[in-house]
Coordinates of C-alpha atoms and ligand atoms in Angstrom, one line a residue:
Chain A
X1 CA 0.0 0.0 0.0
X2 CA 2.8 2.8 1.0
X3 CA 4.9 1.1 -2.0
X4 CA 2.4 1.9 -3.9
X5 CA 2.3 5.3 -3.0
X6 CA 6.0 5.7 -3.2
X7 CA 5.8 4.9 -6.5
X8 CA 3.1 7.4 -7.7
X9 CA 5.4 9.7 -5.8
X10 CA 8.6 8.7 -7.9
X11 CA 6.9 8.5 -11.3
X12 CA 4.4 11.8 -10.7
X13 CA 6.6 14.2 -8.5
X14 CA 9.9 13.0 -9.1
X15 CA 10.7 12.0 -5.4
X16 CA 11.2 8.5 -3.1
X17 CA 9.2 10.4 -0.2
X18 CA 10.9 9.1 2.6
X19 CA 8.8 10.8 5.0
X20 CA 5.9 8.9 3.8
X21 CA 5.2 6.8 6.7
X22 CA 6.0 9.5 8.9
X23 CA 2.8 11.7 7.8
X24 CA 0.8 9.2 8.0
X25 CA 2.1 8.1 11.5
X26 CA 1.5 11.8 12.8
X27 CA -2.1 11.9 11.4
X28 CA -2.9 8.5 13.0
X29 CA -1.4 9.1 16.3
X30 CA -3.2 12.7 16.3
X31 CA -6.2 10.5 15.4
X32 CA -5.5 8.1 18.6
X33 CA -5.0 11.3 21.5
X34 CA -8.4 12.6 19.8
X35 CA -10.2 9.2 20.5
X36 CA -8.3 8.7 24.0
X37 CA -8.4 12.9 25.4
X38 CA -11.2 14.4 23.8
X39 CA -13.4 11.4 23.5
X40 CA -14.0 11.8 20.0
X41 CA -15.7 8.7 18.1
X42 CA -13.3 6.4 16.5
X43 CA -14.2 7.2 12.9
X44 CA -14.1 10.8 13.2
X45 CA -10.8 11.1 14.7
X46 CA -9.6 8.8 11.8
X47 CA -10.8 11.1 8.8
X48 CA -9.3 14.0 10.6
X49 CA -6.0 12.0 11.0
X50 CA -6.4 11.3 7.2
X51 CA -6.2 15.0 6.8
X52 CA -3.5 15.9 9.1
X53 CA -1.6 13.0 7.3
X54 CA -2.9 14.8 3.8
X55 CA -1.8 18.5 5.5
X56 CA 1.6 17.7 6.5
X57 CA 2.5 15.8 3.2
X58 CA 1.0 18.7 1.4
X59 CA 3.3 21.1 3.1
X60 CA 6.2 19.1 2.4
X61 CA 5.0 18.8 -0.8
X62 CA 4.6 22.5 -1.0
X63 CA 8.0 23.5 -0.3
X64 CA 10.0 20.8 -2.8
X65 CA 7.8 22.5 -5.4
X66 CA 8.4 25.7 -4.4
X67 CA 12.0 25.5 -3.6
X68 CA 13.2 22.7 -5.4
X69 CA 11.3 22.5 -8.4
X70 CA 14.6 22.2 -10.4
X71 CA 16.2 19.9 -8.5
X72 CA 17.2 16.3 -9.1
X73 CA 15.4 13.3 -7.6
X74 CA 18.2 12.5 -5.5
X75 CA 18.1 16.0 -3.6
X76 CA 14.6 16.1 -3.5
X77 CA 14.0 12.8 -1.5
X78 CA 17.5 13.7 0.7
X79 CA 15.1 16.5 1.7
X80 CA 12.3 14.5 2.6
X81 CA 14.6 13.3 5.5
X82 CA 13.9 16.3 7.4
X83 CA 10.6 15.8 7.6
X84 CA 10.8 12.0 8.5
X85 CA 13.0 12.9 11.7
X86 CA 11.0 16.2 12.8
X87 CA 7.5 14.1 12.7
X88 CA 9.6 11.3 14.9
X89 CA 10.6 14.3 17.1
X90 CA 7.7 15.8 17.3
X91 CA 5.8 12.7 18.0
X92 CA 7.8 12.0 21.5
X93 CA 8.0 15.7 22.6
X94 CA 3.9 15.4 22.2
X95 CA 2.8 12.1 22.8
X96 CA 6.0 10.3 24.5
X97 CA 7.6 7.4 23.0
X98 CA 5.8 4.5 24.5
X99 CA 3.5 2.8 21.9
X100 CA -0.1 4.1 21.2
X101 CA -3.5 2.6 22.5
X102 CA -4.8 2.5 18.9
X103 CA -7.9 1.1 18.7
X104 CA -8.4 -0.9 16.2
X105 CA -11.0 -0.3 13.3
X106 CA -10.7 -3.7 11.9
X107 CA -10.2 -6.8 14.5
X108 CA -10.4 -10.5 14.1
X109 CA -9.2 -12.9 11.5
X110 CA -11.2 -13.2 8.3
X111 CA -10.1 -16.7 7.4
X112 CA -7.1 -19.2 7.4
X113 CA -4.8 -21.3 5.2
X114 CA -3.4 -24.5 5.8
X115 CA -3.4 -23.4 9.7
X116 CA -2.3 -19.8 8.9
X117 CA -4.7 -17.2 9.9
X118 CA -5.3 -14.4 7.7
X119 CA -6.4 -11.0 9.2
X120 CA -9.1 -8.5 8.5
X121 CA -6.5 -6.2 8.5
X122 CA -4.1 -8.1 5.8
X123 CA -7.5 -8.3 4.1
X124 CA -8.5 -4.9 3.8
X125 CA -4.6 -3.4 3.5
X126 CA -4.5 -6.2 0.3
X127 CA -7.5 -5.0 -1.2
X128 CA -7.3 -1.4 -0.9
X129 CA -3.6 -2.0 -2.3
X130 CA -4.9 -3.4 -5.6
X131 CA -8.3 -0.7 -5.7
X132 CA -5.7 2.2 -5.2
X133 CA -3.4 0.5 -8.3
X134 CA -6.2 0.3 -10.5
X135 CA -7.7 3.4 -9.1
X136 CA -4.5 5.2 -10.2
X137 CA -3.8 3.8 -13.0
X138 CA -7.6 4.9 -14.9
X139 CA -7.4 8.0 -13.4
X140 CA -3.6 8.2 -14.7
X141 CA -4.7 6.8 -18.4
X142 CA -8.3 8.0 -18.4
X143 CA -8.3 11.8 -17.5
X144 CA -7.0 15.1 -17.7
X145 CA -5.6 15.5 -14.7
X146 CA -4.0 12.0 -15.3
X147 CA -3.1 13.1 -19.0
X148 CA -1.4 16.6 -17.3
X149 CA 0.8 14.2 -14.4
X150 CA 2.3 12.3 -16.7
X151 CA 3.1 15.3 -19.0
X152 CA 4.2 16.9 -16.1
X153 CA 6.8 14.0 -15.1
X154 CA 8.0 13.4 -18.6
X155 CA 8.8 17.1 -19.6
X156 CA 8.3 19.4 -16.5
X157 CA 9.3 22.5 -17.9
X158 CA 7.7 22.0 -21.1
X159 CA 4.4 21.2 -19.4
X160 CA 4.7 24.6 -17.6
X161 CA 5.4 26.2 -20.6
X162 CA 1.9 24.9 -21.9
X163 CA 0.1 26.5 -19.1
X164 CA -0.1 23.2 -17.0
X165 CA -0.5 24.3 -13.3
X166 CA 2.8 21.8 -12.6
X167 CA 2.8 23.2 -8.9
X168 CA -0.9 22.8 -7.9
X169 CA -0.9 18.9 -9.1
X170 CA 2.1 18.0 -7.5
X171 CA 0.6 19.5 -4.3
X172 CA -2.4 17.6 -5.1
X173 CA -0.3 14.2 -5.3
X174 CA 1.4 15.1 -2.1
X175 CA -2.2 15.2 -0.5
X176 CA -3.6 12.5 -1.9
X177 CA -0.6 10.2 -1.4
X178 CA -0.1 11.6 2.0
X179 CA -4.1 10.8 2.8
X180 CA -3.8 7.3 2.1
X181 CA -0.5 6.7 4.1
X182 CA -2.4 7.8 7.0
X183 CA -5.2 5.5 6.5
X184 CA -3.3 2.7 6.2
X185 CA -1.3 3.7 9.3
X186 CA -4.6 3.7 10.9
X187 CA -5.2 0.5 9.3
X188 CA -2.5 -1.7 10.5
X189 CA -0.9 0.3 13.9
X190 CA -3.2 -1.6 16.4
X191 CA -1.7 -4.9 14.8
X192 CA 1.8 -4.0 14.9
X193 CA 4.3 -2.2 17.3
X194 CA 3.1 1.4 16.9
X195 CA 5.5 3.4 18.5
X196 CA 6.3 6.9 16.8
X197 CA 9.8 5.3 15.3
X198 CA 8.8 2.0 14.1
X199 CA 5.3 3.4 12.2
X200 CA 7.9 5.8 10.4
X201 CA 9.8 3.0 9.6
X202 CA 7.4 1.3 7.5
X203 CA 8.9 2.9 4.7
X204 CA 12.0 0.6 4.9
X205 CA 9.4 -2.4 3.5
X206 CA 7.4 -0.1 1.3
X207 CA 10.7 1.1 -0.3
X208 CA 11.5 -2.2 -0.3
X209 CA 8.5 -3.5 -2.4
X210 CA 8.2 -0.1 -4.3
X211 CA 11.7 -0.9 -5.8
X212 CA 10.8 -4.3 -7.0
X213 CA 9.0 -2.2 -9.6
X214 CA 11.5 0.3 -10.2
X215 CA 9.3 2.5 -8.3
X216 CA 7.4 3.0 -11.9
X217 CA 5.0 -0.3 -11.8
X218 CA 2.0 0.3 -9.8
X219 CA 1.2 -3.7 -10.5
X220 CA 4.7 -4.7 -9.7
X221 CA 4.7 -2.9 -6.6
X222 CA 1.7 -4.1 -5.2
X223 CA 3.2 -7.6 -5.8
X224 CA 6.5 -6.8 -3.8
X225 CA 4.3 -6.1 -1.2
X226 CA 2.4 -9.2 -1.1
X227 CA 5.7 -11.1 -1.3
X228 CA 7.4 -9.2 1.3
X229 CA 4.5 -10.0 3.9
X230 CA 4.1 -13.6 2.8
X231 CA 8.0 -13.6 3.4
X232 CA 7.9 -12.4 6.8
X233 CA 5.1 -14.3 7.5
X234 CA 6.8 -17.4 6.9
X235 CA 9.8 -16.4 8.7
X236 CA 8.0 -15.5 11.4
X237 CA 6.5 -19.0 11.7
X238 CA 9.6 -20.3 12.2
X239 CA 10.9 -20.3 15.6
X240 CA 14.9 -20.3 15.2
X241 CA 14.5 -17.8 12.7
X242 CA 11.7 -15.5 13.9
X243 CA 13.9 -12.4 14.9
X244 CA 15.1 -12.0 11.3
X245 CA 11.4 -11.5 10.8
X246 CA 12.1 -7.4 10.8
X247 CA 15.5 -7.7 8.4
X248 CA 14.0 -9.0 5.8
X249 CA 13.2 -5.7 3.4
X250 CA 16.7 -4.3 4.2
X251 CA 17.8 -8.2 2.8
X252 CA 15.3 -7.8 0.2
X253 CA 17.1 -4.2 -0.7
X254 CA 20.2 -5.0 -0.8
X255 CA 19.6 -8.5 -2.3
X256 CA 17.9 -6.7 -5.0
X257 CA 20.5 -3.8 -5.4
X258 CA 22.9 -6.5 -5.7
X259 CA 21.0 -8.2 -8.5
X260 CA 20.2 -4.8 -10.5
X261 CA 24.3 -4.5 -10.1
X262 CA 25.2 -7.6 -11.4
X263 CA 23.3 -7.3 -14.1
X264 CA 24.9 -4.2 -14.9
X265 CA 27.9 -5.2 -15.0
X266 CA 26.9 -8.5 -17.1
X267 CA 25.8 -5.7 -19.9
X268 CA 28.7 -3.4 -19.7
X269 CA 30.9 -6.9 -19.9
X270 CA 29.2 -7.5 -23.2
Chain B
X1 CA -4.0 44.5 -32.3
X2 CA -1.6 42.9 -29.7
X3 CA 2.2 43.6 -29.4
X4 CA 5.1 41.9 -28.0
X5 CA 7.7 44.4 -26.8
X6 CA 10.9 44.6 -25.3
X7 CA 13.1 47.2 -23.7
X8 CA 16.8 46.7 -23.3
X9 CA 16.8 43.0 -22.0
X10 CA 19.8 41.6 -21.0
X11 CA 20.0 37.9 -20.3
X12 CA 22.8 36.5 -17.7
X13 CA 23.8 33.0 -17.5
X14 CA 26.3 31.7 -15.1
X15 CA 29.5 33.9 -16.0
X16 CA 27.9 37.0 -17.1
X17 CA 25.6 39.0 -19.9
X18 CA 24.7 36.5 -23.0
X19 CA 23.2 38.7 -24.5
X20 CA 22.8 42.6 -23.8
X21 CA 20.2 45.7 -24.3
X22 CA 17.7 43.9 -26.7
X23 CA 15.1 45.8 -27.9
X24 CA 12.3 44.7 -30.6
X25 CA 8.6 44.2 -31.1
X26 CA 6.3 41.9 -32.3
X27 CA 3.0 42.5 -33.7
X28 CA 0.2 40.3 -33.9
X29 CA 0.1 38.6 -37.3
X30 CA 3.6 39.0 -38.7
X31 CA 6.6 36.9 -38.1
X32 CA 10.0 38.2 -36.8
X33 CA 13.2 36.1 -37.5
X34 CA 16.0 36.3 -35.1
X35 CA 19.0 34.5 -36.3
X36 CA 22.4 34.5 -36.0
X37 CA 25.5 32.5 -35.1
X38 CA 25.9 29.1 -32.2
X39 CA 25.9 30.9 -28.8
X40 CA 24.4 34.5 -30.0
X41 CA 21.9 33.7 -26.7
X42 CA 18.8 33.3 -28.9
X43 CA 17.8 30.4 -26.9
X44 CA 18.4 33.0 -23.6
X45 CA 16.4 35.1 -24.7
X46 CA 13.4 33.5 -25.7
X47 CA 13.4 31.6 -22.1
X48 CA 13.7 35.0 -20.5
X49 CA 10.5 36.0 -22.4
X50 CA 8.4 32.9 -21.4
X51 CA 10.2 33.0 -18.2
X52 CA 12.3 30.1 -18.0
X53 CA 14.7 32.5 -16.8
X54 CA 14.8 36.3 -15.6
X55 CA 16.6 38.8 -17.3
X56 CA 18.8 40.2 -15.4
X57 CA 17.7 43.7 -16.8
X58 CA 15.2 45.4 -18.6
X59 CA 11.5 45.2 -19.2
X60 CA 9.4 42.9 -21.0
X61 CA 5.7 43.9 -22.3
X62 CA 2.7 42.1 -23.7
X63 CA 0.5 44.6 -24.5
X64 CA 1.7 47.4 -22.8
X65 CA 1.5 45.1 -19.5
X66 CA 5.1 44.3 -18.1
X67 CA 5.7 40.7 -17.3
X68 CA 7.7 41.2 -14.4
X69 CA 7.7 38.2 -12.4
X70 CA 5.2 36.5 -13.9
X71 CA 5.3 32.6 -13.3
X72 CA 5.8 30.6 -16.7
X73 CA 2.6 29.2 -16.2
X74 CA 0.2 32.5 -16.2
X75 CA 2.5 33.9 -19.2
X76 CA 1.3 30.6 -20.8
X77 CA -1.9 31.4 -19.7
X78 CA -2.4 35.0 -21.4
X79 CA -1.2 33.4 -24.8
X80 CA 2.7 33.6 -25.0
X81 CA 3.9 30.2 -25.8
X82 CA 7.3 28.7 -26.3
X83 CA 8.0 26.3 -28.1
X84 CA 11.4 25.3 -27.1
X85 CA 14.7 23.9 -28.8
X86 CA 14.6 20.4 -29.6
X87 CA 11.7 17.5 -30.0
X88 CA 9.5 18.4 -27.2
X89 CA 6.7 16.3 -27.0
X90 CA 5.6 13.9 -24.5
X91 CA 7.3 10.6 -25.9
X92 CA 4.7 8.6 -24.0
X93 CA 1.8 10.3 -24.6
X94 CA -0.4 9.7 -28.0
X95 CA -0.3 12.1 -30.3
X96 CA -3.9 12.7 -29.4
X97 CA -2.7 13.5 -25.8
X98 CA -0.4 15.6 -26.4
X99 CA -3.0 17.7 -28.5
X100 CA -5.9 17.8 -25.5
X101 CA -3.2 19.6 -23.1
X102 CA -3.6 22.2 -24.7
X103 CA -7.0 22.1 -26.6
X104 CA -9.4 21.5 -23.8
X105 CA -12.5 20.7 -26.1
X106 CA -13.0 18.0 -28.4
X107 CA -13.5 20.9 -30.8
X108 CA -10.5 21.7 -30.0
X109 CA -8.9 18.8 -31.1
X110 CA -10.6 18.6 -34.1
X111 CA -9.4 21.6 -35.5
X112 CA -5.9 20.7 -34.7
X113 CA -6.3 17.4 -36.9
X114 CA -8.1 19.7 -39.7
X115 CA -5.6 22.2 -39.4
X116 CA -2.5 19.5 -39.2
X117 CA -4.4 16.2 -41.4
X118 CA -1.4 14.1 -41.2
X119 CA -1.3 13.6 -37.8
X120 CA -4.5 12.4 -37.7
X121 CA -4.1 9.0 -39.2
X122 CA -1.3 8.6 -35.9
X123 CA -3.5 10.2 -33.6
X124 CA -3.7 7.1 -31.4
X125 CA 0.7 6.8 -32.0
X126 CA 3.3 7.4 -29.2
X127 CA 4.5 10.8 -30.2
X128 CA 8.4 9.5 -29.1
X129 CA 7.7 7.1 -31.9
X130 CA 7.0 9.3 -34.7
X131 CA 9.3 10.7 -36.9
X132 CA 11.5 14.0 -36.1
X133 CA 9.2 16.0 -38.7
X134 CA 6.2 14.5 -37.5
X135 CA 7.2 14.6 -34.0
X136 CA 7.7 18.7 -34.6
X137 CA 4.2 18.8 -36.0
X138 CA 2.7 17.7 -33.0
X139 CA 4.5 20.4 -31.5
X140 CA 3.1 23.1 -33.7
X141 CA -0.2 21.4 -33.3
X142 CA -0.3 21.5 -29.8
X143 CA 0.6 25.1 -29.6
X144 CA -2.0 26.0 -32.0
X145 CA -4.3 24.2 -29.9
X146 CA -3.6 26.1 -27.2
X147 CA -4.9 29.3 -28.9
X148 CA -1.9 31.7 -28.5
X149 CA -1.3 35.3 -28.9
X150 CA 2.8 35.2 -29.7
X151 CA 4.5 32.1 -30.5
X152 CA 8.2 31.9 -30.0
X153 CA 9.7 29.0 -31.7
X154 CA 13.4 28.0 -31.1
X155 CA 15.3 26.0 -33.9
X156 CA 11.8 24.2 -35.1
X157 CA 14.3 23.2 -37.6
X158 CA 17.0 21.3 -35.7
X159 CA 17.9 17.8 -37.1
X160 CA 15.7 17.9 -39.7
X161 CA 16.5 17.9 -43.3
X162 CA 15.4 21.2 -45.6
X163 CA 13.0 19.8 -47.3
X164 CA 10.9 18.4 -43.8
X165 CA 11.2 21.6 -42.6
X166 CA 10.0 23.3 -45.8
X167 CA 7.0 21.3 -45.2
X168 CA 6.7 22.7 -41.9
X169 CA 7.1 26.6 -42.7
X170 CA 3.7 27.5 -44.4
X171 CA 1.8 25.6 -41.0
X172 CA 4.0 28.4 -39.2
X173 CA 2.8 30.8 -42.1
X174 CA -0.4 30.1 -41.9
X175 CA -0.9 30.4 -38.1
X176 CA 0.7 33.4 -38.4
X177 CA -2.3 34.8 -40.5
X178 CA -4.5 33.7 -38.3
X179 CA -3.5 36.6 -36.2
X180 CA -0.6 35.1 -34.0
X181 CA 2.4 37.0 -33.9
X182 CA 5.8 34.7 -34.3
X183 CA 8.9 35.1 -33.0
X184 CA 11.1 32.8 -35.3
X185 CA 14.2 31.7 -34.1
X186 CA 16.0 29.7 -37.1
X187 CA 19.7 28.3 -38.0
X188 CA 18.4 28.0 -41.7
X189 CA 18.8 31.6 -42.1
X190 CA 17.5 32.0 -45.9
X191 CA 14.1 29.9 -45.3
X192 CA 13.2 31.9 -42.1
X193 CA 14.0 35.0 -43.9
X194 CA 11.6 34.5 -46.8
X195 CA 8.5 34.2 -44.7
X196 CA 10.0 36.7 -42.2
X197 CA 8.3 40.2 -41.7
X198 CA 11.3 41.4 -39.9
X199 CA 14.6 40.7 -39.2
X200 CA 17.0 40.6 -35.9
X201 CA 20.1 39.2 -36.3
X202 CA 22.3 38.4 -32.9
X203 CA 25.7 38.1 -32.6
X204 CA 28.2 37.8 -30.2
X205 CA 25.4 38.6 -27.0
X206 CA 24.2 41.9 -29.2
X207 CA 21.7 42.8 -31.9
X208 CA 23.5 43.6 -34.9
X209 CA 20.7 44.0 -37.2
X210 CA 16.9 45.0 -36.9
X211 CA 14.5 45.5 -39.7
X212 CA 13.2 44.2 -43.0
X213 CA 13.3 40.7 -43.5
X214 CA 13.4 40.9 -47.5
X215 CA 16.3 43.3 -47.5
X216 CA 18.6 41.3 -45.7
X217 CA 18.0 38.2 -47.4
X218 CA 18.6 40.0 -50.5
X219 CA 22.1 41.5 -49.4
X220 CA 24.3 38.2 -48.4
X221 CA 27.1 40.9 -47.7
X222 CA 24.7 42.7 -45.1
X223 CA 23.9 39.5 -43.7
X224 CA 27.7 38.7 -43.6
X225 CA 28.4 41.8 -42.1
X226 CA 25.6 41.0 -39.4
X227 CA 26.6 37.9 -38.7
X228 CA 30.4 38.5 -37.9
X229 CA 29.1 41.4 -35.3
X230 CA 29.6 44.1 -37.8
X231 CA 27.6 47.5 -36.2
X232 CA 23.9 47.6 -37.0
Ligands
ATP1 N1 22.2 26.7 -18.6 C1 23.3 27.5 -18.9 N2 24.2 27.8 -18.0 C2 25.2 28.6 -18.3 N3 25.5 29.0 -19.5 C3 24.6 28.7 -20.5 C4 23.5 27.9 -20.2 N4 22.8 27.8 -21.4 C5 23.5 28.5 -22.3 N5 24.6 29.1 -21.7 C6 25.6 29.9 -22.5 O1 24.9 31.1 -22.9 C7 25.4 31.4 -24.2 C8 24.2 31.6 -25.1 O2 23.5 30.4 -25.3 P1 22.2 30.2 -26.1 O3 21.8 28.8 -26.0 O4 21.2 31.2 -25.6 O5 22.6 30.5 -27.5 P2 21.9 30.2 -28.9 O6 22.0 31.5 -29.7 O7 20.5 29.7 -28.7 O8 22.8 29.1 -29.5 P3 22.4 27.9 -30.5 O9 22.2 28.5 -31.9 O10 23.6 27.0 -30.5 O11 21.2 27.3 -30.0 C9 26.3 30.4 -24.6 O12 27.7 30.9 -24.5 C10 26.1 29.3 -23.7 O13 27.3 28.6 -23.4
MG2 MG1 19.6 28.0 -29.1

């Protein structure tokens, strides 16, 4: 689901959004302190942690356009760094760093394999992963808007040049992206350790999954994803080897980095 | 009538003044050549007037309105387009695409594929696919599309042979009489001058000739003169 994300962000706005998680970590704990201080109902504290998580990406969104619109990819998602380690910052100085009492909007399994019990939550996160794929895609092949982003990310200057508002749809891909992250942080924090540094760290596997695509392929990445949880599902099942359970997308990187290189060199050989 | 005007512009990139204390005009309806040698800052200059760049002085006017700051964007939006140096379509997008950008209506788009008829039987191609000549009349077609008041065009010409670019001129002509004022920038210096109204010629960062387009192209040793930096 974030891979997916990352890679709209990559293709569309020219940037591996580091900070993606992050946003969507703030929104959602935002979300939890509404439900557990103010009372607020569970639902409504989500879809105004969907729009803090929307807000902030915007912002950051916001000032790479603004400032950096010339810049390379590389310096662009250095930036979003910042970000990543402010929200983590920010998130201890406001709610402290012990893990959040999400509740959670989705409970209980939804049915089981050979002994393996699949989750309502690995249900929905699956499904949404594939609705937001296809979603993108039509709206990327079918519209204006989607006819105007990929313009934009082929020739940027040129599309300016046509009097394509390049600033106000990248902004609009920040929010959007930046939306989702936070609803699947909502989705899946009450089912895994949701303190402020590992929900930011979610990015490590969605980078990891994004990059089996190239961060281009919406299809590919939603596929790295499913592999990467069945992965360290598997592992996890396995006693002697559970604690790997958590290395697995930096293996999956840099077995993957590794592969890309050989490769390379295999064609420069030739 | 509209006019395109400028007022001393110099252009600095990097080291210092490319080009220095242009002034000309163009009118709606006519085309204006600027040629001149590799490195003259043509290219500078056009960017600074759809603001790719700033100019580091001067004052740049569409219709009596100064552009100032104006983002690239809303100058696109009032009509100035710029159609830069090289092939630049959207490879990935259809021909077809690349026309509704600009078009906006299915109307729109209609009248490109009247106006340009060739391009219709590859409407549904890849433009990155097509042909350098057909790939720069999806350009022109797109820009007509968009319904513009001044039209710069940089080097429409570059990499193609004469004789495709010969093709393309009278589509430049003929928008042109339909009321859009050109400013032509062109390394075949003869062709641009014969459907030229006026001529600028740049040299070594300055203007070293400004007027009639027929003129020049009838005097080579002018146009020598011009072209080595001789004093306008
Ligand atoms: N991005 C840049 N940064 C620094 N200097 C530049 C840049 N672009 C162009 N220049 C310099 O500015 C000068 C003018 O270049 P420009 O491209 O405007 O000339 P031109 O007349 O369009 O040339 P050509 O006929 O080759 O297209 C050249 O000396 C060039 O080296
Ligand atoms: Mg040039």
């Amino acid at each position: 689901m974030l891979a997916v994300c990352l890679t709209l962000m990559a293709r569309l706005v020219r940037v591996v959004n580091f900070s993606q998680a992050a946003t969507g970590m703030f929104g959602g704990f935002v979300a939890v302190w509404l439900v557990s201080n103010a009372g607020m109902p569970v639902w409504l504290a989500t879809v105004i942690g969907i729009l803090i998580g929307g807000a902030l990406s915007a912002i950051i969104g916001w000032i790479i356009a603004t400032w950096l619109a010339e810049a390379d990819t590389s310096t662009r998602s250095a930036v979003t760094v910042g970000p990543l380690l402010l929200l983590i910052s920010l998130s201890f100085i406001l709610f402290g760093n012990k893990p959040q009492p999400f509740r959670p909007i989705l409970a209980g399994p939804a049915f089981s394999v050979g002994g393996v019990v699949v989750s309502q939550v690995t249900v929905v996160t699956v499904v949404l992963a594939i609705v937001v794929a296809v979603g993108c895609r039509i709206i990327l092949a079918k519209t204006s808007a989607g006819t105007q982003l990929r313009a934009l990310s082929e020739r940027p200057t040129t599309a300016e040049l046509l009097g394509i508002p390049a600033k106000l749809l990248s902004v609009g891909v920040w929010t959007v992206t930046g939306m989702i992250s936070a609803l699947v942080v909502s989705i899946v924090a009450p089912s895994q350790s949701n303190d402020a540094t590992s929900l930011a760290m979610l990015i490590v596997p969605a980078a990891a999954a994004a990059l089996l695509g190239g961060f281009r392929r919406l299809d590919l990445a939603v596929v790295g994803g499913l592999a990467l949880g069945i992965l360290q599902g598997l592992v996890a099942q396995i006693d002697q080897i559970s604690f790997v359970r958590n290395f697995v997308p930096f293996l999956f990187i840099v077995g993957f980095l590794l592969w890309l290189q050989r490769k390379e060199v295999w064609d420069a050989s030739r | 009538m509209s006019t395109l005007k400028l007022d001393n512009v110099t252009v600095s990139r990097g080291a210092g003044p490319v080009i220095r204390d242009v002034s000309l005009r163009v009118d709606s309806g006519s085309i204006t050549a600027l040629v001149g040698p590799n490195g003259a800052g043509k290219t500078s200059l056009l960017e600074s007037i759809s603001g790719v760049i700033d100019p580091s002085s001067g004052d740049i006017r569409l219709d009596d309105e100064p552009l100032g700051k104006l983002s690239r964007v809303k100058r696109a939006r009032r009509g100035l387009v710029h159609i830069e140096q090289g092939r630049a379509v959207f490879p990935s997008l259809t021909v077809e695409e690349n026309i509704r950008l600009t078009a906006r209506t299915q109307a729109g788009v209609d009248e490109a594929f009247d106006r340009f008829p060739e391009l219709a039987k590859r409407r549904g191609n890849a433009s990155g696919l097509l042909s350098g000549g057909e790939q720069q009349m999806v350009v022109l077609a797109r820009a007509f599309a968009s319904r513009p008041r001044f039209l710069l065009i940089d080097e429409m010409s570059l990499g193609l042979a004469p004789v495709v670019f010969m093709r393309l001129l009278p589509m430049i002509e003929q928008i042109s009489k339909d009321g859009v004022g050109v400013l032509l920038v062109e390394q075949f210096t003869h062709l641009a001058l014969g459907v030229a109204d006026t001529a600028v010629v740049a040299a070594s960062g300055r203007v070293t000739y400004q007027g009639d387009a027929a003129t020049l192209k009838n005097s080579p040793e002018l146009l020598h003169r011009a072209y080595l930096g001789g004093a306008p």
